[in-house]
């Protein structure tokens, strides 16, 4: 498929065309649904796809709003939504048996904002159950496949969202990132993913995994599209007390018009973050680094020994929060129901959770309860919180001296479905580069920096809290300098 095809056009260009000629939206939606029909059986990006007729009805409403002269920032643009973000009247499963038939009675704030701007939800995307994983294999709805090679994992946990965008089943997508779940699949599918500063995007309506770490964020095929989506979903929300009183209005225009020069930009590479990455990944990463140096960037290596504790700290905190968040799934209030009459609460709770949760979720609930239990709390959880503070302080120190910290997004290339899933530690270790931004609450972007064996390699860029404008302007300049933008995958 050619990138000049309407399906591969950037959202910000489509928006202008739709404003001129609203009828074009129908053509775009029809072509997208043909594409979905063709590739979805091979990819399994969606858990719930909305019907073509329902989507066309929504498009007609947006066309009427446009004709009345209403100004919208995303009229007619299809957005795929990770299945842990609540959508009113549209099933939201978190890829779990326990929520198999759960239909939320309300929309998440991010969804309300999208609808207000004329965006159209195309469906709910596959993910690791409750966002726990890095491959989209931990799903009660089967694995999602990578459109660059369908034998391989697409990354996770927002794998369905990244695949939908990469394979042109949707123009934009929402993911959530607790410890890399937007950036990992962006890296594995050759798309752009943003993990925003903690508190920049409302989490109202996001099914919580680990509240202190996670953010909803955009996945797109280029930095500007991702920026536009971030501008729309971001900003203060009275319904989420952790949101900051920040307005993102004009972020897209500002980034669009920025001409961020690469000359003299100071970049740090943290030794402990790249140590241990696979050779193929490092080769592509350092080729990109050399290109940046030739464009005028100044690159230095720094050492942060505390980084070696980031994975244990992340997994202890994430599991502790997960065990507490997931206690609410009791079979009475949401989703899976079983007969209760004459049975004790204990029996019902145990049966629902035994049947409803997958193995990785159970593992984390158990480990999370353990690290919080009396006697072990101090040894694990409180220690992890202290490590988190040290990590944040040391990253902030580096970011005082340098503009950005760069690294490969993932230490490995996309691997075979089934290859690592039996051994959880083999999966946990590949989050070594991504979890830092969540522990520190800082923003991070993944963009494609090259290819190895026809598979995309992601570059991660981190910056201080609330510096999204600078981070995205720099990312846009990098995207042009490196030359990998609006990629079309070869595998489907
Ligand atoms: N792989 C990480 C985990 O399993 C990341 C998950 C996420 O960001 N939602 O916890």
Tab-separated table of C-alpha atoms and ligand atoms in Angstrom:
chain	number	residue	atom	x	y	z
A	1	UNK	CA	0.000	0.000	0.000
A	2	UNK	CA	1.363	3.394	-0.926
A	3	UNK	CA	1.804	6.065	1.713
A	4	UNK	CA	-0.092	8.459	-0.587
A	5	UNK	CA	-3.167	6.364	0.027
A	6	UNK	CA	-5.748	8.228	2.120
A	7	UNK	CA	-5.335	5.579	4.837
A	8	UNK	CA	-1.738	6.594	5.419
A	9	UNK	CA	-2.302	10.346	5.411
A	10	UNK	CA	-1.481	12.190	8.617
A	11	UNK	CA	-4.518	13.157	10.692
A	12	UNK	CA	-3.600	16.857	10.634
A	13	UNK	CA	-3.712	16.826	6.808
A	14	UNK	CA	-6.930	14.801	6.632
A	15	UNK	CA	-8.580	17.298	8.973
A	16	UNK	CA	-7.926	20.137	6.528
A	17	UNK	CA	-9.205	18.076	3.587
A	18	UNK	CA	-12.356	17.054	5.461
A	19	UNK	CA	-13.093	20.667	6.354
A	20	UNK	CA	-12.933	21.557	2.634
A	21	UNK	CA	-14.862	18.522	1.541
A	22	UNK	CA	-16.781	16.684	4.289
A	23	UNK	CA	-17.967	13.966	1.858
A	24	UNK	CA	-14.413	12.679	1.726
A	25	UNK	CA	-14.909	11.323	5.251
A	26	UNK	CA	-17.228	8.634	3.947
A	27	UNK	CA	-14.626	7.499	1.443
A	28	UNK	CA	-11.986	7.421	4.194
A	29	UNK	CA	-14.181	5.354	6.504
A	30	UNK	CA	-15.178	2.934	3.721
A	31	UNK	CA	-11.541	2.409	2.733
A	32	UNK	CA	-10.537	1.923	6.365
A	33	UNK	CA	-13.192	-0.741	6.856
A	34	UNK	CA	-12.019	-2.535	3.688
A	35	UNK	CA	-8.513	-2.455	5.079
A	36	UNK	CA	-9.687	-3.774	8.447
A	37	UNK	CA	-11.542	-6.608	6.739
A	38	UNK	CA	-8.395	-7.525	4.842
A	39	UNK	CA	-5.806	-7.407	7.631
A	40	UNK	CA	-7.657	-7.904	10.904
A	41	UNK	CA	-7.916	-11.704	10.584
A	42	UNK	CA	-4.105	-11.766	10.439
A	43	UNK	CA	-3.457	-9.187	13.160
A	44	UNK	CA	-6.197	-9.365	15.829
A	45	UNK	CA	-5.688	-5.734	16.850
A	46	UNK	CA	-9.279	-5.243	18.007
A	47	UNK	CA	-11.277	-6.861	20.773
A	48	UNK	CA	-14.426	-4.954	19.817
A	49	UNK	CA	-14.801	-3.334	16.425
A	50	UNK	CA	-17.724	-0.949	15.970
A	51	UNK	CA	-19.997	-1.751	13.056
A	52	UNK	CA	-19.481	0.135	9.819
A	53	UNK	CA	-23.085	1.381	9.965
A	54	UNK	CA	-22.687	2.815	13.470
A	55	UNK	CA	-19.491	4.568	12.468
A	56	UNK	CA	-21.079	6.004	9.324
A	57	UNK	CA	-23.935	7.362	11.462
A	58	UNK	CA	-21.384	9.152	13.643
A	59	UNK	CA	-19.587	10.466	10.563
A	60	UNK	CA	-22.830	11.898	9.206
A	61	UNK	CA	-23.384	13.733	12.483
A	62	UNK	CA	-19.893	15.206	12.296
A	63	UNK	CA	-20.496	16.216	8.664
A	64	UNK	CA	-23.625	18.061	9.744
A	65	UNK	CA	-21.717	19.813	12.558
A	66	UNK	CA	-19.040	20.858	10.049
A	67	UNK	CA	-21.608	22.184	7.610
A	68	UNK	CA	-23.103	24.284	10.406
A	69	UNK	CA	-19.688	25.861	10.792
A	70	UNK	CA	-18.714	24.208	14.077
A	71	UNK	CA	-14.976	24.207	14.633
A	72	UNK	CA	-13.507	20.864	15.586
A	73	UNK	CA	-9.912	19.766	15.844
A	74	UNK	CA	-10.345	16.140	14.711
A	75	UNK	CA	-13.458	15.966	12.530
A	76	UNK	CA	-14.028	12.487	11.120
A	77	UNK	CA	-10.670	11.093	12.249
A	78	UNK	CA	-10.784	7.454	13.310
A	79	UNK	CA	-9.263	6.695	16.685
A	80	UNK	CA	-8.703	3.196	18.090
A	81	UNK	CA	-8.964	3.012	21.883
A	82	UNK	CA	-7.193	0.636	24.235
A	83	UNK	CA	-9.712	-1.596	25.953
A	84	UNK	CA	-8.943	-0.340	29.465
A	85	UNK	CA	-10.409	3.112	28.686
A	86	UNK	CA	-14.111	3.342	29.495
A	87	UNK	CA	-16.447	3.932	26.568
A	88	UNK	CA	-20.132	4.479	27.251
A	89	UNK	CA	-22.254	1.711	25.746
A	90	UNK	CA	-19.202	0.049	24.198
A	91	UNK	CA	-17.769	-3.065	25.831
A	92	UNK	CA	-14.578	-2.469	27.831
A	93	UNK	CA	-12.893	-5.738	28.770
A	94	UNK	CA	-9.281	-4.942	29.751
A	95	UNK	CA	-8.653	-8.150	27.742
A	96	UNK	CA	-9.841	-10.095	30.786
A	97	UNK	CA	-12.417	-12.827	31.192
A	98	UNK	CA	-13.541	-11.097	34.368
A	99	UNK	CA	-14.792	-8.102	32.330
A	100	UNK	CA	-15.761	-10.081	29.238
A	101	UNK	CA	-19.216	-8.509	28.958
A	102	UNK	CA	-18.736	-5.291	30.884
A	103	UNK	CA	-20.338	-2.252	29.249
A	104	UNK	CA	-19.472	1.013	31.001
A	105	UNK	CA	-22.260	3.483	31.758
A	106	UNK	CA	-19.967	6.487	31.202
A	107	UNK	CA	-17.111	7.757	29.047
A	108	UNK	CA	-13.567	8.414	30.214
A	109	UNK	CA	-12.671	12.112	30.053
A	110	UNK	CA	-10.301	11.478	27.128
A	111	UNK	CA	-13.185	9.925	25.164
A	112	UNK	CA	-15.489	12.874	25.896
A	113	UNK	CA	-12.792	15.214	24.641
A	114	UNK	CA	-12.283	13.225	21.433
A	115	UNK	CA	-15.994	13.137	20.656
A	116	UNK	CA	-16.288	16.884	21.254
A	117	UNK	CA	-13.565	17.443	18.658
A	118	UNK	CA	-15.356	15.280	16.071
A	119	UNK	CA	-13.161	12.176	16.348
A	120	UNK	CA	-14.802	8.802	15.729
A	121	UNK	CA	-14.035	5.751	17.864
A	122	UNK	CA	-13.429	2.817	15.530
A	123	UNK	CA	-13.150	0.150	18.208
A	124	UNK	CA	-11.479	-1.140	21.347
A	125	UNK	CA	-8.038	-2.610	20.996
A	126	UNK	CA	-6.389	-5.732	22.296
A	127	UNK	CA	-3.904	-5.500	25.164
A	128	UNK	CA	-2.244	-7.516	27.875
A	129	UNK	CA	-4.833	-8.274	30.537
A	130	UNK	CA	-5.228	-5.192	32.773
A	131	UNK	CA	-2.168	-3.764	30.943
A	132	UNK	CA	0.174	-6.266	32.586
A	133	UNK	CA	2.725	-7.308	30.023
A	134	UNK	CA	4.943	-6.193	27.168
A	135	UNK	CA	3.754	-8.356	24.262
A	136	UNK	CA	-0.083	-8.374	24.030
A	137	UNK	CA	0.062	-12.124	24.541
A	138	UNK	CA	-1.573	-12.014	27.998
A	139	UNK	CA	-5.015	-11.470	26.516
A	140	UNK	CA	-8.180	-13.524	26.973
A	141	UNK	CA	-8.846	-12.696	23.301
A	142	UNK	CA	-5.673	-14.225	21.840
A	143	UNK	CA	-2.423	-12.471	20.892
A	144	UNK	CA	-2.095	-9.516	18.531
A	145	UNK	CA	0.446	-9.925	15.721
A	146	UNK	CA	3.106	-7.549	14.451
A	147	UNK	CA	2.315	-6.103	10.987
A	148	UNK	CA	6.025	-6.077	10.075
A	149	UNK	CA	6.108	-9.857	10.519
A	150	UNK	CA	3.034	-11.646	11.787
A	151	UNK	CA	5.073	-14.365	13.523
A	152	UNK	CA	6.313	-11.743	15.977
A	153	UNK	CA	4.862	-9.918	18.967
A	154	UNK	CA	3.847	-6.278	18.455
A	155	UNK	CA	4.970	-5.241	21.949
A	156	UNK	CA	2.574	-4.335	24.721
A	157	UNK	CA	0.615	-3.804	26.624
A	158	UNK	CA	-1.043	-1.346	24.167
A	159	UNK	CA	-0.210	-3.696	21.273
A	160	UNK	CA	-3.611	-3.547	19.592
A	161	UNK	CA	-3.547	0.254	19.494
A	162	UNK	CA	-0.053	0.380	17.988
A	163	UNK	CA	-0.881	-2.312	15.425
A	164	UNK	CA	-4.154	-0.644	14.409
A	165	UNK	CA	-2.246	2.578	13.651
A	166	UNK	CA	0.757	0.903	12.056
A	167	UNK	CA	-1.396	-1.253	9.741
A	168	UNK	CA	-3.710	1.676	8.838
A	169	UNK	CA	-6.761	0.196	10.515
A	170	UNK	CA	-7.033	3.561	12.247
A	171	UNK	CA	-5.249	6.905	11.907
A	172	UNK	CA	-4.708	7.502	15.620
A	173	UNK	CA	-4.916	5.475	18.811
A	174	UNK	CA	-4.930	5.821	22.570
A	175	UNK	CA	-2.799	3.631	24.789
A	176	UNK	CA	-1.865	3.676	28.458
A	177	UNK	CA	1.661	3.584	29.797
A	178	UNK	CA	2.430	2.363	33.326
A	179	UNK	CA	5.916	1.092	32.594
A	180	UNK	CA	6.382	1.401	28.846
A	181	UNK	CA	3.087	0.136	27.462
A	182	UNK	CA	2.796	2.922	24.877
A	183	UNK	CA	6.469	3.187	23.961
A	184	UNK	CA	7.213	-0.542	23.715
A	185	UNK	CA	4.574	-1.320	21.062
A	186	UNK	CA	5.345	1.969	19.296
A	187	UNK	CA	8.953	0.824	19.045
A	188	UNK	CA	8.033	-2.692	17.840
A	189	UNK	CA	5.577	-1.431	15.190
A	190	UNK	CA	7.453	1.610	13.843
A	191	UNK	CA	4.975	4.143	15.232
A	192	UNK	CA	5.300	7.163	17.543
A	193	UNK	CA	4.232	6.873	21.172
A	194	UNK	CA	4.138	9.516	23.899
A	195	UNK	CA	4.100	8.867	27.643
A	196	UNK	CA	3.091	12.300	28.942
A	197	UNK	CA	4.226	13.920	32.207
A	198	UNK	CA	2.361	12.400	35.158
A	199	UNK	CA	-0.767	14.488	35.685
A	200	UNK	CA	-0.965	15.946	32.192
A	201	UNK	CA	-3.765	13.676	30.963
A	202	UNK	CA	-6.875	12.761	32.937
A	203	UNK	CA	-7.115	9.145	34.076
A	204	UNK	CA	-10.831	9.440	34.856
A	205	UNK	CA	-12.383	6.355	33.259
A	206	UNK	CA	-9.094	4.488	32.851
A	207	UNK	CA	-9.326	1.104	34.577
A	208	UNK	CA	-6.523	1.474	37.095
A	209	UNK	CA	-3.500	-0.820	37.116
A	210	UNK	CA	-0.910	1.233	39.066
A	211	UNK	CA	-2.197	4.762	39.636
A	212	UNK	CA	1.041	6.405	40.695
A	213	UNK	CA	2.779	5.378	37.467
A	214	UNK	CA	0.299	5.413	34.605
A	215	UNK	CA	-0.822	7.890	32.002
A	216	UNK	CA	-3.022	7.676	28.930
A	217	UNK	CA	-1.189	8.810	25.803
A	218	UNK	CA	-1.232	8.909	22.006
A	219	UNK	CA	0.059	6.511	19.361
A	220	UNK	CA	0.358	7.819	15.797
A	221	UNK	CA	2.449	7.464	12.641
A	222	UNK	CA	4.281	10.759	13.069
A	223	UNK	CA	5.146	13.195	15.849
A	224	UNK	CA	2.731	15.926	14.749
A	225	UNK	CA	-0.274	13.608	14.764
A	226	UNK	CA	0.683	12.357	18.220
A	227	UNK	CA	1.037	15.985	19.364
A	228	UNK	CA	-2.404	16.893	18.061
A	229	UNK	CA	-3.951	13.969	19.912
A	230	UNK	CA	-2.093	14.883	23.111
A	231	UNK	CA	-3.303	18.496	22.877
A	232	UNK	CA	-6.889	17.255	22.740
A	233	UNK	CA	-6.799	14.669	25.525
A	234	UNK	CA	-4.513	16.621	27.871
A	235	UNK	CA	-5.143	19.326	30.435
A	236	UNK	CA	-6.832	19.808	33.776
A	237	UNK	CA	-9.831	17.646	34.705
A	238	UNK	CA	-11.863	18.288	37.851
A	239	UNK	CA	-12.785	14.584	37.857
A	240	UNK	CA	-9.146	13.487	38.284
A	241	UNK	CA	-7.498	15.180	41.241
A	242	UNK	CA	-4.029	14.178	40.033
A	243	UNK	CA	-4.288	16.327	36.906
A	244	UNK	CA	-2.207	19.469	36.880
A	245	UNK	CA	-3.773	22.818	36.026
A	246	UNK	CA	-2.003	22.967	32.692
A	247	UNK	CA	-3.535	23.915	29.367
A	248	UNK	CA	-2.170	22.297	26.216
A	249	UNK	CA	-4.072	24.552	23.814
A	250	UNK	CA	-1.937	25.502	20.829
A	251	UNK	CA	0.615	22.758	21.540
A	252	UNK	CA	0.078	21.344	18.051
A	253	UNK	CA	0.414	24.708	16.285
A	254	UNK	CA	3.462	25.558	18.333
A	255	UNK	CA	5.180	22.263	17.527
A	256	UNK	CA	4.080	22.485	13.881
A	257	UNK	CA	5.689	25.914	13.568
A	258	UNK	CA	8.761	25.148	15.622
A	259	UNK	CA	12.026	24.742	13.833
A	260	UNK	CA	13.961	23.161	16.623
A	261	UNK	CA	17.598	23.190	15.607
A	262	UNK	CA	19.678	20.121	16.361
A	263	UNK	CA	22.791	22.295	16.553
A	264	UNK	CA	24.224	22.236	20.073
A	265	UNK	CA	21.447	20.110	21.631
A	266	UNK	CA	22.939	18.304	24.627
A	267	UNK	CA	22.063	14.616	24.805
A	268	UNK	CA	22.927	12.171	27.576
A	269	UNK	CA	23.201	8.424	27.175
A	270	UNK	CA	22.914	6.661	30.534
A	271	UNK	CA	25.368	3.781	30.481
A	272	UNK	CA	23.242	1.545	32.710
A	273	UNK	CA	20.254	1.980	30.385
A	274	UNK	CA	21.991	0.710	27.270
A	275	UNK	CA	24.150	-1.890	28.965
A	276	UNK	CA	22.782	-5.303	28.105
A	277	UNK	CA	20.803	-4.270	25.021
A	278	UNK	CA	21.086	-6.633	22.041
A	279	UNK	CA	23.821	-5.967	19.518
A	280	UNK	CA	21.431	-5.457	16.567
A	281	UNK	CA	19.549	-2.813	18.538
A	282	UNK	CA	22.721	-1.041	19.672
A	283	UNK	CA	24.074	-0.989	16.120
A	284	UNK	CA	20.997	0.839	14.809
A	285	UNK	CA	20.885	3.099	17.883
A	286	UNK	CA	24.515	4.202	17.583
A	287	UNK	CA	24.160	4.747	13.818
A	288	UNK	CA	21.308	7.132	14.641
A	289	UNK	CA	23.429	8.761	17.370
A	290	UNK	CA	26.226	9.354	14.830
A	291	UNK	CA	23.747	10.945	12.480
A	292	UNK	CA	22.624	13.261	15.272
A	293	UNK	CA	26.223	14.157	16.048
A	294	UNK	CA	26.772	15.005	12.387
A	295	UNK	CA	23.705	17.287	12.625
A	296	UNK	CA	25.312	19.159	15.512
A	297	UNK	CA	24.016	17.391	18.642
A	298	UNK	CA	26.498	16.992	21.467
A	299	UNK	CA	26.309	13.511	22.988
A	300	UNK	CA	27.856	12.399	26.283
A	301	UNK	CA	27.729	9.185	28.248
A	302	UNK	CA	26.858	9.396	31.948
A	303	UNK	CA	26.679	6.736	34.635
A	304	UNK	CA	23.752	6.375	37.050
A	305	UNK	CA	24.357	3.254	39.167
A	306	UNK	CA	20.909	3.553	40.837
A	307	UNK	CA	19.325	2.653	37.488
A	308	UNK	CA	20.132	-0.998	38.111
A	309	UNK	CA	17.449	-1.009	40.812
A	310	UNK	CA	14.766	0.477	38.588
A	311	UNK	CA	13.184	-2.825	37.509
A	312	UNK	CA	12.811	-4.269	41.031
A	313	UNK	CA	11.468	-0.923	42.275
A	314	UNK	CA	9.034	-0.650	39.368
A	315	UNK	CA	7.699	-4.185	39.658
A	316	UNK	CA	7.278	-3.972	43.435
A	317	UNK	CA	5.363	-0.679	43.217
A	318	UNK	CA	3.295	-1.727	40.177
A	319	UNK	CA	2.319	-5.072	41.701
A	320	UNK	CA	1.509	-3.544	45.093
A	321	UNK	CA	-0.821	-1.018	43.492
A	322	UNK	CA	-2.308	-3.665	41.177
A	323	UNK	CA	-3.134	-6.018	44.050
A	324	UNK	CA	-5.030	-3.243	45.758
A	325	UNK	CA	-6.785	-1.955	42.598
A	326	UNK	CA	-7.878	-5.390	41.452
A	327	UNK	CA	-9.522	-6.253	44.768
A	328	UNK	CA	-12.698	-4.607	43.446
A	329	UNK	CA	-13.287	-7.370	40.883
A	330	UNK	CA	-15.522	-9.558	42.998
A	331	UNK	CA	-18.071	-10.725	40.421
A	332	UNK	CA	-20.815	-8.706	42.087
A	333	UNK	CA	-20.263	-5.221	40.771
A	334	UNK	CA	-18.732	-5.707	37.336
A	335	UNK	CA	-18.431	-8.338	34.644
A	336	UNK	CA	-18.334	-12.066	35.267
A	337	UNK	CA	-21.149	-13.369	37.456
A	338	UNK	CA	-21.575	-16.795	38.973
A	339	UNK	CA	-24.448	-18.210	41.047
A	340	UNK	CA	-24.176	-16.882	44.605
A	341	UNK	CA	-27.242	-18.084	46.473
A	342	UNK	CA	-26.460	-20.160	49.521
A	343	UNK	CA	-22.711	-19.676	49.142
A	344	UNK	CA	-20.282	-17.773	51.311
A	345	UNK	CA	-18.698	-14.533	50.110
A	346	UNK	CA	-15.327	-16.247	50.309
A	347	UNK	CA	-16.366	-19.059	47.935
A	348	UNK	CA	-17.877	-16.706	45.396
A	349	UNK	CA	-14.936	-14.316	45.481
A	350	UNK	CA	-12.486	-17.173	45.051
A	351	UNK	CA	-14.338	-18.807	42.181
A	352	UNK	CA	-14.886	-15.585	40.239
A	353	UNK	CA	-11.270	-14.547	40.555
A	354	UNK	CA	-9.905	-18.029	39.820
A	355	UNK	CA	-11.962	-18.220	36.645
A	356	UNK	CA	-11.827	-14.580	35.688
A	357	UNK	CA	-8.155	-13.640	35.945
A	358	UNK	CA	-5.343	-14.933	33.749
A	359	UNK	CA	-2.110	-16.323	35.127
A	360	UNK	CA	-0.035	-13.116	34.959
A	361	UNK	CA	-2.707	-11.103	36.757
A	362	UNK	CA	-2.915	-13.734	39.496
A	363	UNK	CA	0.858	-13.746	39.853
A	364	UNK	CA	0.894	-9.986	40.338
A	365	UNK	CA	-1.994	-9.901	42.787
A	366	UNK	CA	-0.193	-12.511	44.890
A	367	UNK	CA	3.219	-10.840	44.725
A	368	UNK	CA	1.667	-7.410	45.299
A	369	UNK	CA	-0.182	-8.629	48.406
A	370	UNK	CA	3.037	-10.193	49.628
A	371	UNK	CA	5.167	-7.046	49.330
A	372	UNK	CA	2.466	-5.053	51.148
A	373	UNK	CA	1.925	-7.569	53.927
A	374	UNK	CA	2.897	-6.828	57.510
A	375	UNK	CA	6.503	-7.797	58.032
A	376	UNK	CA	7.504	-7.447	54.372
A	377	UNK	CA	6.176	-3.964	53.738
A	378	UNK	CA	9.321	-2.259	55.027
A	379	UNK	CA	11.660	-4.714	53.312
A	380	UNK	CA	10.116	-4.387	49.842
A	381	UNK	CA	7.469	-1.734	49.273
A	382	UNK	CA	8.892	1.103	51.353
A	383	UNK	CA	12.376	0.386	50.058
A	384	UNK	CA	11.071	0.515	46.486
A	385	UNK	CA	9.529	3.919	47.193
A	386	UNK	CA	12.890	5.178	48.440
A	387	UNK	CA	14.642	3.848	45.327
A	388	UNK	CA	12.024	5.587	43.227
A	389	UNK	CA	12.837	8.926	44.851
A	390	UNK	CA	16.579	8.402	44.275
A	391	UNK	CA	15.955	7.511	40.631
A	392	UNK	CA	13.875	10.619	40.114
A	393	UNK	CA	16.485	12.826	41.768
A	394	UNK	CA	19.327	11.374	39.732
A	395	UNK	CA	17.460	11.656	36.425
A	396	UNK	CA	16.528	15.251	37.220
A	397	UNK	CA	20.172	16.009	37.940
A	398	UNK	CA	21.188	14.697	34.514
A	399	UNK	CA	18.360	16.664	32.912
A	400	UNK	CA	19.656	19.876	34.518
A	401	UNK	CA	22.890	19.439	32.642
A	402	UNK	CA	21.516	17.953	29.403
A	403	UNK	CA	18.482	18.758	27.252
A	404	UNK	CA	17.391	15.142	26.854
A	405	UNK	CA	18.280	11.575	27.803
A	406	UNK	CA	18.243	9.186	24.859
A	407	UNK	CA	18.332	5.394	24.666
A	408	UNK	CA	16.909	2.592	22.585
A	409	UNK	CA	13.237	2.268	23.594
A	410	UNK	CA	13.544	-1.511	23.913
A	411	UNK	CA	16.729	-3.543	24.417
A	412	UNK	CA	15.533	-6.223	21.974
A	413	UNK	CA	13.929	-6.512	18.540
A	414	UNK	CA	10.378	-7.843	18.275
A	415	UNK	CA	10.586	-11.569	19.026
A	416	UNK	CA	8.494	-14.646	18.230
A	417	UNK	CA	5.054	-15.048	19.749
A	418	UNK	CA	5.414	-17.583	22.582
A	419	UNK	CA	9.170	-17.135	22.921
A	420	UNK	CA	9.302	-15.402	26.314
A	421	UNK	CA	5.836	-15.770	27.758
A	422	UNK	CA	6.574	-18.865	29.841
A	423	UNK	CA	9.221	-17.067	31.867
A	424	UNK	CA	7.955	-13.805	33.355
A	425	UNK	CA	11.442	-12.582	34.266
A	426	UNK	CA	12.435	-12.709	30.581
A	427	UNK	CA	9.627	-10.250	29.941
A	428	UNK	CA	10.184	-8.018	32.956
A	429	UNK	CA	13.832	-7.362	32.018
A	430	UNK	CA	12.982	-5.841	28.633
A	431	UNK	CA	11.282	-2.901	30.392
A	432	UNK	CA	14.650	-1.658	31.653
A	433	UNK	CA	14.684	1.490	29.497
A	434	UNK	CA	11.028	2.413	29.724
A	435	UNK	CA	10.109	2.152	33.435
A	436	UNK	CA	12.369	5.042	34.453
A	437	UNK	CA	10.087	7.695	32.989
A	438	UNK	CA	7.125	6.286	34.928
A	439	UNK	CA	9.047	6.066	38.194
A	440	UNK	CA	10.169	9.681	37.742
A	441	UNK	CA	6.863	10.982	36.333
A	442	UNK	CA	8.649	12.571	33.378
A	443	UNK	CA	7.580	12.574	29.710
A	444	UNK	CA	9.112	10.210	27.166
A	445	UNK	CA	8.654	9.659	23.449
A	446	UNK	CA	9.497	6.726	21.192
A	447	UNK	CA	10.214	7.333	17.499
A	448	UNK	CA	11.725	5.013	14.905
A	449	UNK	CA	15.480	5.448	14.438
A	450	UNK	CA	16.245	2.653	11.969
A	451	UNK	CA	15.745	-0.956	10.995
A	452	UNK	CA	17.394	-4.273	11.716
A	453	UNK	CA	16.351	-7.330	9.670
A	454	UNK	CA	13.412	-5.304	8.328
A	455	UNK	CA	12.172	-4.667	11.871
A	456	UNK	CA	11.818	-1.174	13.327
A	457	UNK	CA	14.047	-0.004	16.181
A	458	UNK	CA	12.718	2.690	18.520
A	459	UNK	CA	14.638	5.608	19.984
A	460	UNK	CA	13.448	6.880	23.360
A	461	UNK	CA	13.803	10.537	24.358
A	462	UNK	CA	13.133	11.692	27.935
A	463	UNK	CA	12.926	15.258	29.257
A	464	UNK	CA	11.992	17.067	32.502
A	465	UNK	CA	8.367	17.251	33.692
A	466	UNK	CA	6.055	19.453	31.613
A	467	UNK	CA	8.570	20.077	28.838
A	468	UNK	CA	6.346	18.429	26.202
A	469	UNK	CA	6.644	21.373	23.843
A	470	UNK	CA	10.413	21.150	23.743
A	471	UNK	CA	10.396	17.336	23.703
A	472	UNK	CA	7.958	17.101	20.800
A	473	UNK	CA	9.616	19.901	18.818
A	474	UNK	CA	12.940	18.088	19.167
A	475	UNK	CA	11.295	14.759	18.272
A	476	UNK	CA	9.815	16.306	15.129
A	477	UNK	CA	13.231	17.597	14.046
A	478	UNK	CA	14.744	14.180	14.773
A	479	UNK	CA	12.058	12.418	12.818
A	480	UNK	CA	12.987	14.433	9.730
A	481	UNK	CA	16.733	14.123	10.335
A	482	UNK	CA	16.515	10.342	10.743
A	483	UNK	CA	14.069	9.931	7.881
A	484	UNK	CA	11.629	7.357	9.320
A	485	UNK	CA	8.150	8.843	9.321
A	486	UNK	CA	4.720	7.572	8.238
A	487	UNK	CA	6.094	4.062	7.796
A	488	UNK	CA	4.171	1.369	5.939
A	489	UNK	CA	4.743	-2.126	7.363
A	490	UNK	CA	5.766	-4.921	5.040
A	491	UNK	CA	4.180	-7.922	6.757
A	492	UNK	CA	0.494	-7.485	5.811
B	1	LIG	N1	5.513	-4.349	30.952
B	1	LIG	C1	5.119	-3.484	32.029
B	1	LIG	C2	4.284	-4.249	33.011
B	1	LIG	O1	3.907	-5.318	32.698
B	1	LIG	C3	4.432	-2.295	31.484
B	1	LIG	C4	2.963	-2.282	31.594
B	1	LIG	C5	2.331	-0.969	31.248
B	1	LIG	O2	2.972	0.030	30.945
B	1	LIG	N2	1.005	-0.954	31.350
B	1	LIG	O3	3.991	-3.812	34.068
